[in-house]
Coordinates of C-alpha atoms in Angstrom, one line a residue:
X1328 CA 52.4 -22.0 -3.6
X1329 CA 52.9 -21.9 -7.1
X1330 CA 50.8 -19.2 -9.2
X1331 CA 48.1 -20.6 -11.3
X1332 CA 48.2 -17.3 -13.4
X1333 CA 49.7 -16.7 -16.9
X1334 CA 53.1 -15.6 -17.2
X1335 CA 52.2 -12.6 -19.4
X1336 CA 49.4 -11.2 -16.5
X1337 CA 49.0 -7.5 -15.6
X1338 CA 46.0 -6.2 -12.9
X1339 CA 43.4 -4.8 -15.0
X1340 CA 44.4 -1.5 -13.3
X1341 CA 47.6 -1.5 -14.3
X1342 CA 47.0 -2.3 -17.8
X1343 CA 44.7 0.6 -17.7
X1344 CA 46.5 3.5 -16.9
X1345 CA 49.3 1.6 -19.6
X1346 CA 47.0 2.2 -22.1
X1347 CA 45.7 6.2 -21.1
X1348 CA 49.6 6.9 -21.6
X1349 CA 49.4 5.7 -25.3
X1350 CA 48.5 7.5 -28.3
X1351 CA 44.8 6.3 -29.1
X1352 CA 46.2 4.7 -32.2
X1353 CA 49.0 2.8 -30.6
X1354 CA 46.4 1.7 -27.3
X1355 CA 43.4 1.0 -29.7
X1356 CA 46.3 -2.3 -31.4
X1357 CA 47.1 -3.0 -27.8
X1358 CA 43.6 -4.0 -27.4
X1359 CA 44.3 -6.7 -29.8
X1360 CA 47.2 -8.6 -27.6
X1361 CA 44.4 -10.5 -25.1
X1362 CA 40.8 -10.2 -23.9
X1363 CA 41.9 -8.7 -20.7
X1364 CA 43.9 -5.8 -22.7
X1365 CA 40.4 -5.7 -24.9
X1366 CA 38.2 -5.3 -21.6
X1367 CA 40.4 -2.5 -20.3
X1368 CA 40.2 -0.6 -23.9
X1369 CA 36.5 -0.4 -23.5
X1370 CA 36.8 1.4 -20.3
X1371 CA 39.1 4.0 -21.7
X1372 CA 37.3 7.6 -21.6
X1373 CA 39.9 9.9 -23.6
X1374 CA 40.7 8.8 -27.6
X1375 CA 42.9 11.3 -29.0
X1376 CA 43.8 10.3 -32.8
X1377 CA 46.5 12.2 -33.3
X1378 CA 50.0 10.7 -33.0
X1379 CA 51.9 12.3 -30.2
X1380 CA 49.9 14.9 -28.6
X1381 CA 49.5 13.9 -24.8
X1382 CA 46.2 14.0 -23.2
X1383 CA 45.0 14.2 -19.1
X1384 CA 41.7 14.7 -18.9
X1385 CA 39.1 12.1 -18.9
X1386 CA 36.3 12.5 -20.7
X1387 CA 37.5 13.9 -24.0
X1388 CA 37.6 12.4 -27.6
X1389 CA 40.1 14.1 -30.0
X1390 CA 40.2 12.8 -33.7
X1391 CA 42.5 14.5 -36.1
X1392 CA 42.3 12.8 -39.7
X1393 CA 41.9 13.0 -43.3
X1394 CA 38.3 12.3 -44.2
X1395 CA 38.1 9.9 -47.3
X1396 CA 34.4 8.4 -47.0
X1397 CA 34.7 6.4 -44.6
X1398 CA 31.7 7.5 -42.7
X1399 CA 30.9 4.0 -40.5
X1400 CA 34.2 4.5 -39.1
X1401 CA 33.6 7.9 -37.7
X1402 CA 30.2 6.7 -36.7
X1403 CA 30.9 4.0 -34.8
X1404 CA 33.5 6.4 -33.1
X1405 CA 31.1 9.0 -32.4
X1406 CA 28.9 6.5 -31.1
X1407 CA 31.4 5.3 -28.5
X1408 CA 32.2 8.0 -27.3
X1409 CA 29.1 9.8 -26.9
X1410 CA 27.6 6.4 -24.9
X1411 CA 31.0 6.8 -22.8
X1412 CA 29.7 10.2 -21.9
X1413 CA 32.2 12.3 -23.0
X1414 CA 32.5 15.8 -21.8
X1415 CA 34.7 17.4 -24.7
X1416 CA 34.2 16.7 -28.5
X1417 CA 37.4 18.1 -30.6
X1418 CA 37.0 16.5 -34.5
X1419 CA 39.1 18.0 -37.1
X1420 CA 38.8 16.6 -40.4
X1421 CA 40.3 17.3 -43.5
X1422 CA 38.9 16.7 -47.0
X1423 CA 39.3 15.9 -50.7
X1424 CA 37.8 17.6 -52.8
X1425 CA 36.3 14.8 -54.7
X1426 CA 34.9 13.3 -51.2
X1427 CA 31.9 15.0 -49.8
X1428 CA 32.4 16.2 -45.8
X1429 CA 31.6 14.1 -43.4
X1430 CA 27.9 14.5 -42.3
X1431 CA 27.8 14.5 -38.5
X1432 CA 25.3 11.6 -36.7
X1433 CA 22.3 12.1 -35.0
X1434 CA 24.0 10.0 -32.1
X1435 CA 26.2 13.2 -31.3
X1436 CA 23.1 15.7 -30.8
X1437 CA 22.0 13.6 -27.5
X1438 CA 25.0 13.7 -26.0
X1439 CA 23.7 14.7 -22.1
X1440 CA 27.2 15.5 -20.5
X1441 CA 28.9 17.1 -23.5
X1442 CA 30.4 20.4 -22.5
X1443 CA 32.1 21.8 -24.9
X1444 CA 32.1 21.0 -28.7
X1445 CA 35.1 21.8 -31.7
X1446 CA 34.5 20.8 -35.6
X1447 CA 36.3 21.4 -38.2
X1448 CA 35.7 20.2 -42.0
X1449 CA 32.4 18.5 -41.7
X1450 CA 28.9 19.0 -42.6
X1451 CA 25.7 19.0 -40.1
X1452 CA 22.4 19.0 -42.2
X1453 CA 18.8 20.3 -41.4
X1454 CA 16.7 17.3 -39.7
X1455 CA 14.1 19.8 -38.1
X1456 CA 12.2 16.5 -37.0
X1457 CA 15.1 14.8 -35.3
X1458 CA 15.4 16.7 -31.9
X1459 CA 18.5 18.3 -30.6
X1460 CA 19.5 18.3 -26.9
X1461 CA 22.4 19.1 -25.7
X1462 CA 22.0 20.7 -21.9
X1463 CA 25.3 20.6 -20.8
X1464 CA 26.6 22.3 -23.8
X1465 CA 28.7 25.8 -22.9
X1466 CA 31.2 26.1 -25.7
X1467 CA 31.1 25.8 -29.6
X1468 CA 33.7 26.4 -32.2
X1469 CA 32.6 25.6 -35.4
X1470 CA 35.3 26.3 -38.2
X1471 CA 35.2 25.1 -42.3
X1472 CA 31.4 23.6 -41.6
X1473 CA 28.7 23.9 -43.9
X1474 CA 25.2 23.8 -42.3
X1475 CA 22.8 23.3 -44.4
X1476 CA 19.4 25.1 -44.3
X1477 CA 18.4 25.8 -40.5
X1478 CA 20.5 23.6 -39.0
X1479 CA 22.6 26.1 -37.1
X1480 CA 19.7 27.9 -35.4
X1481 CA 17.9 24.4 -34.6
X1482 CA 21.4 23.4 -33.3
X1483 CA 21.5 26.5 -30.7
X1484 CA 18.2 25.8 -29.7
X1485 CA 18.6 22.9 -29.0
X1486 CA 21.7 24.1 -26.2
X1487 CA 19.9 26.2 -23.7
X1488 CA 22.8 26.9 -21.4
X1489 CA 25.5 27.7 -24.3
X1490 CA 27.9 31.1 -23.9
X1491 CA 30.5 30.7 -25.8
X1492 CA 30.0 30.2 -30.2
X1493 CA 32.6 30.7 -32.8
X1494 CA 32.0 30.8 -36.1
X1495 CA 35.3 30.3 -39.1
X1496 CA 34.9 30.2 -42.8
X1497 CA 31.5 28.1 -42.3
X1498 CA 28.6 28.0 -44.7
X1499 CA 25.7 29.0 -42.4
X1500 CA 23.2 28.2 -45.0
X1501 CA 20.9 31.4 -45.3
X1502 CA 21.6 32.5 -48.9
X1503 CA 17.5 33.5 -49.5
X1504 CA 16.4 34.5 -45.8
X1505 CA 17.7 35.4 -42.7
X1506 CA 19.8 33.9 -40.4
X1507 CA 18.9 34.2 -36.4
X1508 CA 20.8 33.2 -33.9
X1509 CA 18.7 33.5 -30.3
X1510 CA 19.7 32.5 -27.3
X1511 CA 18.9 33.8 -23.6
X1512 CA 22.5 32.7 -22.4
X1513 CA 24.8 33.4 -24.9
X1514 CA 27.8 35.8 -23.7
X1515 CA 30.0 35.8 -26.3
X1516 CA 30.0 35.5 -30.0
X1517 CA 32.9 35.4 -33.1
X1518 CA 31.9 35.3 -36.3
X1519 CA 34.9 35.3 -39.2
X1520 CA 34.7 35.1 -42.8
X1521 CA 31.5 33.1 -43.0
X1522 CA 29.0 33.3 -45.8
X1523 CA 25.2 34.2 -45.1
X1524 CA 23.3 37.6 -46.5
X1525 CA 21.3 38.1 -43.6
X1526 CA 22.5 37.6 -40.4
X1527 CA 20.2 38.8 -37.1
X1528 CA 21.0 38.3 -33.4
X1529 CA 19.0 38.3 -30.2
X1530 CA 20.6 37.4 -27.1
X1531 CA 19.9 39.6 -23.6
X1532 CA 22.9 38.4 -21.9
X1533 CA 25.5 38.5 -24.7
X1534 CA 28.5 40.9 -23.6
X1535 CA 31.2 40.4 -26.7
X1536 CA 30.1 40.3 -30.0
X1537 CA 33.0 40.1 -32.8
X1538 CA 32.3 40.1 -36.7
X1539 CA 35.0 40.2 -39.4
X1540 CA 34.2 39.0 -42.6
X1541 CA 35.0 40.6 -47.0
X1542 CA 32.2 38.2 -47.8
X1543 CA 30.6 40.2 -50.9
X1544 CA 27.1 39.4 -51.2
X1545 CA 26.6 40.4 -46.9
X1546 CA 23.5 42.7 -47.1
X1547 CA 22.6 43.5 -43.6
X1548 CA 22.8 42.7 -39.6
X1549 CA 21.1 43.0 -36.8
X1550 CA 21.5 43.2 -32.8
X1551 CA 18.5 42.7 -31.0
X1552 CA 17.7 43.2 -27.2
X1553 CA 21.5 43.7 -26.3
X1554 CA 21.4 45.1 -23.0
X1555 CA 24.2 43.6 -21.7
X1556 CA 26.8 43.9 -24.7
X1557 CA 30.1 45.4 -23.7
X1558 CA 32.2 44.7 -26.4
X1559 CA 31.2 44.9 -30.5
X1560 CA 34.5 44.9 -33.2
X1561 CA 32.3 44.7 -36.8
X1562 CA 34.9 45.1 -39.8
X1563 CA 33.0 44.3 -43.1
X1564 CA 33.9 45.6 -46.2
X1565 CA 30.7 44.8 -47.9
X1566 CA 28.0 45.1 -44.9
X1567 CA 25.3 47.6 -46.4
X1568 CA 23.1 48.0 -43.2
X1569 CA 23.7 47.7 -39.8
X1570 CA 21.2 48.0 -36.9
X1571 CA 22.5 47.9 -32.9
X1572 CA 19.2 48.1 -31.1
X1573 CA 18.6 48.3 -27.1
X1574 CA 22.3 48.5 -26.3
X1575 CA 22.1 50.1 -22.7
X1576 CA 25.4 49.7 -21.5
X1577 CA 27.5 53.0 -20.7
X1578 CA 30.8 51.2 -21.0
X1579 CA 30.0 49.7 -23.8
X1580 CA 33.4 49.7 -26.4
X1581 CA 33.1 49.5 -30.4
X1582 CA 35.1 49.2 -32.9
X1583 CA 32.8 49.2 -36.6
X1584 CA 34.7 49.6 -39.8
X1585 CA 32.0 49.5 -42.6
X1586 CA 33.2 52.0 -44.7
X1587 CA 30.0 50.8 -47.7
X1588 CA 27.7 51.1 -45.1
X1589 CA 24.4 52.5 -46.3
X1590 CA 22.4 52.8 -43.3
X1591 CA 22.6 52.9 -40.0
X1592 CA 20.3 52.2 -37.2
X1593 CA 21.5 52.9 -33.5
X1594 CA 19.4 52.8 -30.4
X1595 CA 20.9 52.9 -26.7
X1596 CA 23.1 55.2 -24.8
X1597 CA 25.8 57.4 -26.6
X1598 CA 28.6 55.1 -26.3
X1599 CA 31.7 57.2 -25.1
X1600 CA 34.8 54.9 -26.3
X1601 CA 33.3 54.0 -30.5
X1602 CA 36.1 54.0 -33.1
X1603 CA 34.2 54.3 -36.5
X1604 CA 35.4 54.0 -39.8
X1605 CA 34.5 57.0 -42.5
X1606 CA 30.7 56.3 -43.7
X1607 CA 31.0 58.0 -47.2
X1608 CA 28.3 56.0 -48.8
X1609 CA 25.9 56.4 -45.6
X1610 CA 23.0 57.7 -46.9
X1611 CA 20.4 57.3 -43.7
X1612 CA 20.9 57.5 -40.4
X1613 CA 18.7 56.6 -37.5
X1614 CA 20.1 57.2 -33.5
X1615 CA 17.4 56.4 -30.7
X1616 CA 19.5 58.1 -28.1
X1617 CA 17.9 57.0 -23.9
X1618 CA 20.4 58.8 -22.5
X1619 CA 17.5 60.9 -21.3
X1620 CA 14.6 58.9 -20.5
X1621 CA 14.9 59.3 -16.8
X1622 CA 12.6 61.6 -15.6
X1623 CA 12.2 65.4 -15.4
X1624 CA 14.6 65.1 -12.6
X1625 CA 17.4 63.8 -14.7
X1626 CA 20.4 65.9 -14.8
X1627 CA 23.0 66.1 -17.6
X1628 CA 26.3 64.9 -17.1
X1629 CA 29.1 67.5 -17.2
X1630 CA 30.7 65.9 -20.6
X1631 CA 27.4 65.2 -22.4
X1632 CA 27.7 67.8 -24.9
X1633 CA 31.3 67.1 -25.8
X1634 CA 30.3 62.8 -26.1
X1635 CA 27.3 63.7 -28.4
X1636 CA 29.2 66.2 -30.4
X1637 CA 32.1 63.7 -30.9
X1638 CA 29.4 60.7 -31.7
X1639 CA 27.2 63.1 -33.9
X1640 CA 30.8 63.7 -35.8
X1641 CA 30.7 59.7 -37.6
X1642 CA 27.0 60.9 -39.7
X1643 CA 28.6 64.3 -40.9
X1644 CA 28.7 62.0 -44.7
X1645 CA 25.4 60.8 -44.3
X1646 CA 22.4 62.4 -46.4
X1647 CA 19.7 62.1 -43.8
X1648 CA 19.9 61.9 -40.1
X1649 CA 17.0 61.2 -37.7
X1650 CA 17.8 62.1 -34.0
X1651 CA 15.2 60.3 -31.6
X1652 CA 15.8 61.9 -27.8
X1653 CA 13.8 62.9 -24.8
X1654 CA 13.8 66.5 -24.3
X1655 CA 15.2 69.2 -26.2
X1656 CA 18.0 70.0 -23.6
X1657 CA 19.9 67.4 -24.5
X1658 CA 20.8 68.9 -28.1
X1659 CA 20.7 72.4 -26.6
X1660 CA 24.5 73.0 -27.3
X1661 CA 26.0 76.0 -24.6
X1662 CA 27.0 78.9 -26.2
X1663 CA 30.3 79.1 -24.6
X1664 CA 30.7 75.3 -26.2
X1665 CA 29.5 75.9 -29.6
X1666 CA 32.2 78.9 -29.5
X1667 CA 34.6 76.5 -28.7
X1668 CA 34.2 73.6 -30.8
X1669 CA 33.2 73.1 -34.4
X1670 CA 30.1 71.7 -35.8
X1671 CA 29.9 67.9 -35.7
X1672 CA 27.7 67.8 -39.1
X1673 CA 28.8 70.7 -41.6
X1674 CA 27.7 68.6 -44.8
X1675 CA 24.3 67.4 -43.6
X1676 CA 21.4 68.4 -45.8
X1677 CA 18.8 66.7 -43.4
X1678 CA 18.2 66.4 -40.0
X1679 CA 14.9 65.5 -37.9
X1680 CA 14.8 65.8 -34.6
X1681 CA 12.2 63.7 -32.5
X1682 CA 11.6 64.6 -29.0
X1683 CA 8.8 63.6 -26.0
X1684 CA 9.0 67.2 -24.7
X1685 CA 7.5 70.3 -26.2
X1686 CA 9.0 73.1 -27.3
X1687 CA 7.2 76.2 -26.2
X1688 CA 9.7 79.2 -25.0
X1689 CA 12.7 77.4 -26.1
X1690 CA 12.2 77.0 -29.8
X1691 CA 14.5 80.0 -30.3
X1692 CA 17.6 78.7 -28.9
X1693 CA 17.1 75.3 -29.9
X1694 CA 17.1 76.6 -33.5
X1695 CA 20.5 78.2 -33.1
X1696 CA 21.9 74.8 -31.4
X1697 CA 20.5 72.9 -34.4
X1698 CA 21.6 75.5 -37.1
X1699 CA 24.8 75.4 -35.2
X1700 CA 25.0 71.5 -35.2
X1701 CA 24.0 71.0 -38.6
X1702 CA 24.8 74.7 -40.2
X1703 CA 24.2 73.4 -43.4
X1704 CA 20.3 72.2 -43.2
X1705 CA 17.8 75.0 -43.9
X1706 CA 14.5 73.9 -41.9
X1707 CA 16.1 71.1 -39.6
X1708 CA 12.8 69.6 -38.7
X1709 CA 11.4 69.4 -35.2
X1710 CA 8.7 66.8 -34.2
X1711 CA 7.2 67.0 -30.5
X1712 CA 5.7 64.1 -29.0
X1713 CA 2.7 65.2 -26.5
X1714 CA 1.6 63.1 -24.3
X1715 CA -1.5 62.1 -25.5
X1716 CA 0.5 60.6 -28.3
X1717 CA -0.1 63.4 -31.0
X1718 CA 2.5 64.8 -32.7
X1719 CA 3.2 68.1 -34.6
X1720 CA 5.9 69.4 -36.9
X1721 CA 7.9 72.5 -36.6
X1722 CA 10.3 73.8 -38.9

């Protein structure tokens, strides 16, 4: 029987998979050649817009291009893909300089299924009434984006299971108040020559946390409720004060080099492997050390006094120091030790010490530990903490 098909016909399956091994650009003209090429175009799931690079996975839209205005275009594309339900999101865009970046739709910040998310060159503005949800979101790399106002803070809260952000040469929009980034699932988090003053973070489960930026007008930053941080590398040239708080993990590894620091604010447990840069310029220090707020039964451990004299060792520049620690044992330096080593602070002129236990009976050689640690302060000052809350001051 003679077929009543066209010459020129392909099953719609075959056509398919014709068109996933072409580059976007070349499959998107195929389209063109008959309906049936046109039908199978719209089922594609990957568009990858840069000539030559292969691509496997469904569910991903790549576009590489230089932006020129033409906003409908990436619109539309955007559009597509996001009601294709497209898992991964890679745009890189490059500008001129005459031509403003390329302002991202509202269509992308409902994307369900969206799982990981890569921008470069474009601009994401503040539209605090438009809601952002993005649930399926793990992973963003942001890098050359200007956000303007709050927008990157409404965008994280708007991902409630994201663990992975990265942050290059973006414009994070805080210039007059203080950027916060929160976020209950966040595990890691880069930030890299990026331009904000005031920059604060509060995430419980974060466990990297990796800042490098010689942006001049960078006043201060914060880590909040920490507790499971592992890993911190801070180098900033121009970072003035610096505030780790609630960092309770023993193995926790830093590397800071902030050598115009001015203050410093550390609460959490002495942290064994630090590398610090010289603080010349420090001129307050502030260290809430719960290494030993466990109970009367808590014993020290056998390297204690050499980990706090080696810690104690980075503040030696600093003009005031204000040690915050359970009981006076714990700065009660051995004799045989202090014989042994040399003072970690020789050029401090002030030191308070803040403790929850009293003092009686052991004032005397907690005085020579103190004058021993710090041999240069006259009336290192002694506060004890009773347990009915009042305090009193010995010196």
């Amino acid at each position: 029987m003679a077929s009543t098909r066209p010459y020129n016909y392909l099953p719609g399956l075959i056509i398919y998979h014709i068109l996933q091994l072409l580059p976007t650009k070349l499959a998107a003209q195929a389209s063109f050649v008959s309906k049936q090429w046109a039908e199978a175009w719209s089922s594609i799931l990957v568009f990858d817009f840069k000539e030559g690079d292969p691509y496997n996975h469904d569910g991903k839209f790549r576009l590489r291009m230089r932006y020129q205005g033409d906003a409908k275009v990436l619109d539309a594309w955007l559009r597509s893909a996001v009601e294709r339900s497209v898992k991964e999101l890679d745009i890189r865009l490059g500008n001129v300089p005459t031509v403003k970046p390329y302002c991202l739709p509202q269509t992308l910040f409902d994307a369900k299924l969206l799982t990981t998310l890569s921008l470069e060159g474009v601009r994401i503005e503040d539209n605090a009434d438009q809601p952002i949800s993005l649930p399926s979101l793990k992973s963003m790399s942001f890098k050359m984006v200007d956000f303007e106002g709050m927008a990157l803070s409404n965008l994280i809260s708007g991902c409630p299971w994201i663990e992975h952000l990265s942050l290059n040469l973006c414009d994070l929009g805080s210039w007059t108040w203080k950027l916060k980034i929160s976020s209950s699932s966040l595990k890691s988090f880069e930030i890299f020559d990026c331009y904000s003053r005031h920059i604060e973070v509060e995430a419980k489960n974060l466990e990297s946390f990796k800042f490098d930026s010689d942006f001049e007008l960078l006043e201060s930053m914060a880590l909040f409720d920490c507790t499971n941080l592992k890993c911190i590398n801070i180098f900033s040239q121009h970072l003035q004060h610096l505030i780790l708080y609630a960092l309770c993990q023993n193995s926790v590894e830093a590397t800071i080099n902030t050598p115009n620091l001015h203050s410093f604010d550390f609460s959490g447990y002495l942290m064994a492997n630090v590398s610090m840069a010289p603080l010349k310029y420090l001129s307050d220090a502030t260290l809430i050390l719960l290494d030993h707020i466990r109970g009367p039964a808590f014993s020290l451990p056998l390297n204690h006094f050499s980990t706090l004299r080696d810690y104690l060792e980075h503040f030696d520049c600093s003009k005031k120091l204000k040690l915050y620690i359970h009981d006076a044992e714990g700065v009660m330096f051995p004799e045989d030790f202090r014989e042994a080593f040399p003072s970690p602070l020789p050029n401090l002129k002030h030191l308070n010490i803040v403790m929850n236990s009293a003092v009686e009976g052991i004032k005397s050689e907690l005085m020579e530990s103190l004058h021993w640690m710090a041999p240069s302060v006259e009336n290192p000052s002694i506060e004890s903490l009773s347990r009915t809350n009042s305090s009193s001051t010995i010196t």
